[in-house]
XYZ file of C-alpha atoms in Angstrom:
354
model
C 85.702 134.091 104.454
C 84.287 131.449 102.133
C 84.557 127.826 103.207
C 83.788 126.437 99.773
C 85.953 123.598 98.520
C 86.678 122.942 94.855
C 86.416 119.216 94.173
C 89.010 118.141 91.613
C 88.709 114.684 90.019
C 91.372 112.222 91.116
C 92.743 111.743 87.605
C 93.249 115.503 87.253
C 95.130 115.574 90.541
C 97.335 112.699 89.422
C 97.971 114.280 86.029
C 99.122 117.438 87.795
C 101.240 115.476 90.276
C 103.130 113.428 87.680
C 103.240 116.182 85.093
C 105.239 118.424 87.409
C 108.277 116.155 87.118
C 108.777 116.758 83.404
C 107.596 120.375 83.651
C 110.276 121.079 86.268
C 112.964 119.271 84.277
C 113.365 116.489 86.818
C 112.731 113.847 84.157
C 112.714 113.938 80.346
C 109.654 111.709 80.234
C 107.353 109.428 82.187
C 104.038 107.620 82.012
C 101.717 106.553 84.806
C 98.556 104.527 85.225
C 95.724 104.340 87.726
C 94.708 100.753 88.463
C 91.366 99.772 89.962
C 89.616 96.512 90.741
C 88.757 96.009 87.075
C 92.167 96.942 85.694
C 93.708 100.059 84.151
C 91.332 103.006 84.617
C 93.429 105.937 83.432
C 96.878 106.533 82.006
C 98.850 109.509 80.726
C 102.371 110.140 79.480
C 104.511 113.282 79.687
C 107.644 114.439 77.912
C 109.599 112.156 75.606
C 110.691 108.529 75.852
C 113.735 108.662 73.564
C 116.041 110.876 71.500
C 113.555 110.837 68.604
C 110.974 112.687 70.692
C 108.440 109.865 70.881
C 105.873 110.418 73.620
C 105.597 107.615 76.192
C 102.282 105.847 76.619
C 100.861 102.820 78.416
C 102.540 100.454 75.952
C 106.031 101.978 76.139
C 108.532 99.507 77.590
C 110.485 100.727 80.629
C 113.047 98.899 82.755
C 111.270 98.349 86.073
C 114.369 97.889 88.249
C 113.607 96.420 91.670
C 109.949 95.835 90.875
C 111.503 92.696 89.334
C 111.934 91.292 92.834
C 108.208 90.767 93.420
C 107.975 88.637 90.268
C 110.961 86.518 91.259
C 109.701 86.102 94.814
C 106.332 84.906 93.547
C 108.196 82.500 91.292
C 109.907 81.135 94.408
C 106.552 80.673 96.145
C 105.174 78.902 93.082
C 108.164 76.542 93.072
C 107.501 75.886 96.772
C 103.831 75.192 96.048
C 104.799 72.631 93.426
C 107.128 70.818 95.795
C 110.307 71.892 94.012
C 111.743 74.249 96.628
C 112.081 74.626 100.403
C 112.160 78.333 101.246
C 113.589 77.536 104.659
C 116.612 75.770 103.176
C 119.948 77.564 103.700
C 121.591 79.122 100.665
C 124.503 76.729 101.200
C 122.289 73.874 99.987
C 122.643 75.469 96.568
C 125.944 77.340 96.889
C 128.273 75.647 99.400
C 130.855 78.362 98.673
C 128.761 80.790 100.762
C 130.145 81.675 104.199
C 130.495 84.749 106.384
C 131.033 86.271 109.791
C 129.471 88.882 112.067
C 132.513 90.568 113.479
C 134.776 87.684 114.475
C 131.906 85.262 114.971
C 131.029 82.785 112.205
C 127.444 83.306 111.055
C 124.936 80.682 110.040
C 123.942 80.709 106.377
C 120.715 82.622 105.677
C 117.700 80.788 104.317
C 116.165 81.566 100.946
C 113.194 83.144 102.725
C 115.517 85.439 104.672
C 117.327 86.512 101.506
C 114.061 87.135 99.651
C 112.784 89.254 102.573
C 115.987 91.286 103.045
C 116.720 89.634 106.363
C 119.840 87.747 105.283
C 122.210 89.855 107.373
C 124.106 91.272 104.383
C 125.191 94.903 104.077
C 123.058 97.335 102.038
C 124.581 97.487 98.559
C 122.566 99.859 96.334
C 125.468 102.302 96.029
C 127.998 99.817 94.692
C 126.143 96.936 93.041
C 126.029 98.279 89.442
C 129.397 96.796 88.348
C 127.982 93.359 89.183
C 125.066 93.612 86.720
C 126.774 91.905 83.792
C 128.534 89.158 85.739
C 127.826 85.553 84.855
C 126.753 83.142 87.574
C 130.247 81.624 87.701
C 131.837 85.072 88.032
C 129.430 86.087 90.777
C 130.083 82.893 92.739
C 133.811 83.625 92.551
C 133.163 87.107 93.947
C 131.391 85.679 96.999
C 133.865 82.850 97.584
C 136.104 84.889 99.967
C 133.091 85.281 102.283
C 130.805 88.013 103.602
C 131.208 90.399 106.513
C 127.573 90.486 107.672
C 126.000 93.563 109.201
C 123.686 91.420 111.334
C 123.000 87.798 112.062
C 120.578 86.397 109.466
C 116.952 86.883 110.451
C 117.633 89.568 113.049
C 117.207 92.824 111.091
C 116.125 94.364 107.779
C 118.869 95.468 105.406
C 118.458 95.711 101.642
C 120.798 93.437 99.704
C 120.670 92.978 95.943
C 123.452 90.394 96.092
C 121.522 88.308 98.600
C 118.316 88.484 96.572
C 120.227 87.585 93.420
C 121.676 84.464 95.003
C 118.211 83.412 96.154
C 116.939 83.889 92.603
C 119.753 81.758 91.227
C 118.878 79.084 93.799
C 115.272 79.084 92.567
C 116.608 78.414 89.090
C 118.619 75.460 90.349
C 115.585 74.051 92.146
C 113.285 74.213 89.118
C 115.891 73.092 86.606
C 115.956 76.223 84.449
C 116.966 79.850 84.716
C 114.690 81.818 87.015
C 114.030 84.217 84.124
C 112.496 81.384 82.095
C 110.558 79.993 85.081
C 108.938 83.356 85.836
C 108.223 84.006 82.148
C 106.729 80.598 81.359
C 104.813 80.007 84.592
C 103.661 83.523 85.556
C 104.048 86.231 82.909
C 102.654 84.433 79.877
C 99.744 82.738 81.704
C 98.727 86.186 82.990
C 98.869 87.651 79.488
C 101.792 89.950 80.320
C 103.220 89.645 76.821
C 105.148 92.933 76.859
C 107.057 92.040 80.016
C 110.403 90.250 79.920
C 113.862 90.114 81.431
C 116.390 92.361 79.679
C 118.520 89.331 78.785
C 115.462 87.820 77.078
C 114.198 90.994 75.364
C 112.906 90.502 71.797
C 114.281 92.517 68.900
C 112.207 95.433 67.631
C 108.547 95.758 68.475
C 107.256 98.206 71.071
C 108.660 101.658 71.803
C 111.314 101.358 74.503
C 112.213 104.185 76.820
C 115.809 105.356 76.876
C 117.534 105.810 80.223
C 118.923 109.282 80.875
C 121.189 110.949 83.398
C 122.490 114.497 83.706
C 125.904 115.180 82.199
C 128.412 117.695 83.544
C 126.629 120.491 81.640
C 123.335 119.661 83.331
C 121.817 118.223 80.162
C 119.967 114.928 79.813
C 122.199 112.360 78.117
C 120.939 108.947 77.022
C 122.893 105.727 77.244
C 122.501 102.150 76.007
C 120.363 99.872 78.175
C 122.089 97.519 80.574
C 121.718 93.786 80.092
C 121.756 91.631 83.210
C 123.145 88.151 83.554
C 123.334 86.541 86.988
C 121.871 89.694 88.597
C 118.648 89.541 86.551
C 116.557 88.486 89.572
C 117.407 91.681 91.452
C 116.315 94.181 88.812
C 116.505 92.956 85.241
C 112.904 93.125 84.036
C 111.220 95.467 81.563
C 107.495 96.137 81.299
C 104.706 98.553 80.374
C 101.982 100.333 82.305
C 99.433 98.115 80.567
C 101.158 94.940 81.753
C 101.897 96.290 85.232
C 98.205 97.053 85.666
C 97.593 93.314 85.181
C 100.189 92.569 87.857
C 98.790 95.056 90.369
C 95.262 93.745 89.862
C 96.495 90.141 90.149
C 98.161 90.782 93.514
C 95.311 92.887 94.865
C 92.697 90.290 93.884
C 94.159 87.903 96.461
C 93.177 90.306 99.258
C 89.537 90.570 98.153
C 86.754 87.984 98.377
C 87.207 85.168 95.890
C 85.168 85.178 92.687
C 84.608 82.659 89.925
C 86.323 84.953 87.416
C 89.303 83.478 85.598
C 90.695 87.017 85.403
C 91.688 86.849 89.073
C 94.616 84.569 88.134
C 93.952 81.952 90.808
C 94.934 79.190 88.373
C 98.376 80.781 87.931
C 99.398 81.182 91.579
C 97.159 80.505 94.575
C 95.531 83.337 96.497
C 97.252 82.170 99.682
C 100.704 82.415 98.117
C 99.949 85.858 96.685
C 98.919 87.021 100.159
C 102.076 85.469 101.606
C 104.089 87.479 99.082
C 102.544 90.714 100.397
C 102.828 89.950 104.127
C 105.629 91.588 106.119
C 108.397 89.075 106.742
C 111.097 91.429 108.031
C 110.014 94.462 110.065
C 111.854 97.735 109.395
C 112.604 100.350 112.054
C 109.581 102.712 112.442
C 110.197 106.385 111.743
C 108.600 109.765 112.406
C 108.555 111.828 109.205
C 107.687 115.483 108.646
C 104.972 116.483 106.180
C 105.289 119.628 104.010
C 102.536 121.309 106.066
C 104.510 120.945 109.300
C 102.594 117.994 110.715
C 104.119 114.584 111.277
C 103.383 111.027 110.294
C 104.449 107.822 111.966
C 105.609 105.342 109.319
C 105.647 101.626 110.009
C 106.201 98.643 107.807
C 108.843 96.334 106.509
C 109.779 94.056 103.685
C 107.557 91.293 102.414
C 108.935 88.943 99.742
C 110.323 91.103 96.974
C 108.431 94.277 97.890
C 108.022 96.891 100.599
C 104.892 97.231 102.727
C 104.284 100.618 104.336
C 101.603 102.064 106.577
C 101.384 105.487 108.178
C 99.412 107.481 110.716
C 99.649 111.202 110.117
C 98.366 114.700 110.666
C 99.154 114.982 114.377
C 102.128 116.022 116.448
C 102.741 112.625 118.041
C 100.661 110.029 116.203
C 99.718 106.835 117.992
C 101.584 103.831 116.617
C 99.532 101.044 115.164
C 100.264 97.563 113.922
C 101.643 97.697 110.399
C 99.245 96.167 107.912
C 99.376 95.861 104.160
C 97.160 98.632 102.729
C 94.282 97.430 100.534
C 93.238 100.492 98.532
C 90.624 100.344 95.810
C 93.137 101.957 93.477
C 96.891 102.095 93.026
C 99.161 104.208 90.851
C 102.252 102.944 89.062
C 104.646 104.946 86.894
C 107.690 104.557 84.674
C 110.380 107.256 84.566
C 113.182 107.747 82.025
C 115.493 109.570 84.447
C 118.097 107.968 86.694
C 120.183 109.197 89.589
C 123.304 109.245 87.436
C 124.791 106.185 89.113
C 122.413 103.497 87.950
C 122.409 102.128 84.435
C 118.646 101.627 84.450
C 115.616 103.753 83.898
C 113.101 102.779 86.522
C 109.737 103.263 88.173
C 108.689 106.198 90.297
C 106.171 104.089 92.154
C 105.977 100.377 92.697
């Protein structure tokens, strides 16, 4: 039997991997990019981005859903760096209406850092948060006024809460004296040259091709719908961007984990390297899990939530892998993709990978 191995270039493997989604009818269209140390190395689109049959490319604008959170969290760190915000302040410093209990026991108010790292004690809300997307800040505050029934005491466990992250984002806006959308845009996006990235409630008219969100109707056909526009909930998932711009973001974050250079392209003048590393450090550890691979082997997955993003590490290929300390991976390359399909419940098209 021959032991020869056919070496397939990485970009061909990725093209095949992402192309299978549209080929199998799991998405009407998507685009992905491969990002290296020097920026976007390769990109390819598949399928269609809208009802007119336009093909998506690296400059097609997609809603990026919860990838928004990393931008807002870095905005919070920048406000902290400038002396405008204390991340360890309780949310009640900004919204005294906030209160809650764990069972029958009154709970302390979570800090902004705990809310930004999904350690605020609130119940996971992905399945029911969509009706909140268009609420104004005043309406959202009225919704929380009756109080929360926490799942855990703040700081004691990971649980994903869009409401909690939203309130932290609104608090950042109060601290800096303007909406968090404008703070992130003016102080981070534009200085980095991310000119095709914006919050959906700040989206310009016309311009670039914008992907339509689709879900399956009762006949099993893809049906498009108008894009959602966020208000108070913008910090949790209201941004739109392109593969070209996201490659700038990925490179900007990764540059903070590599030796410093004199290059202005590293973005050190926008946000410090230390704060970008702090963004990517695990702040709330998640429960480790043992997951099966398609080939029958297992991998031990460890990680947690940093500030506005997940950090995962795995050991695999053996029956009982040895656990190791979870560390943020520092690959030479990363892939990011935008997808026009949704799960049918969300009103946003979003990323496959973040």
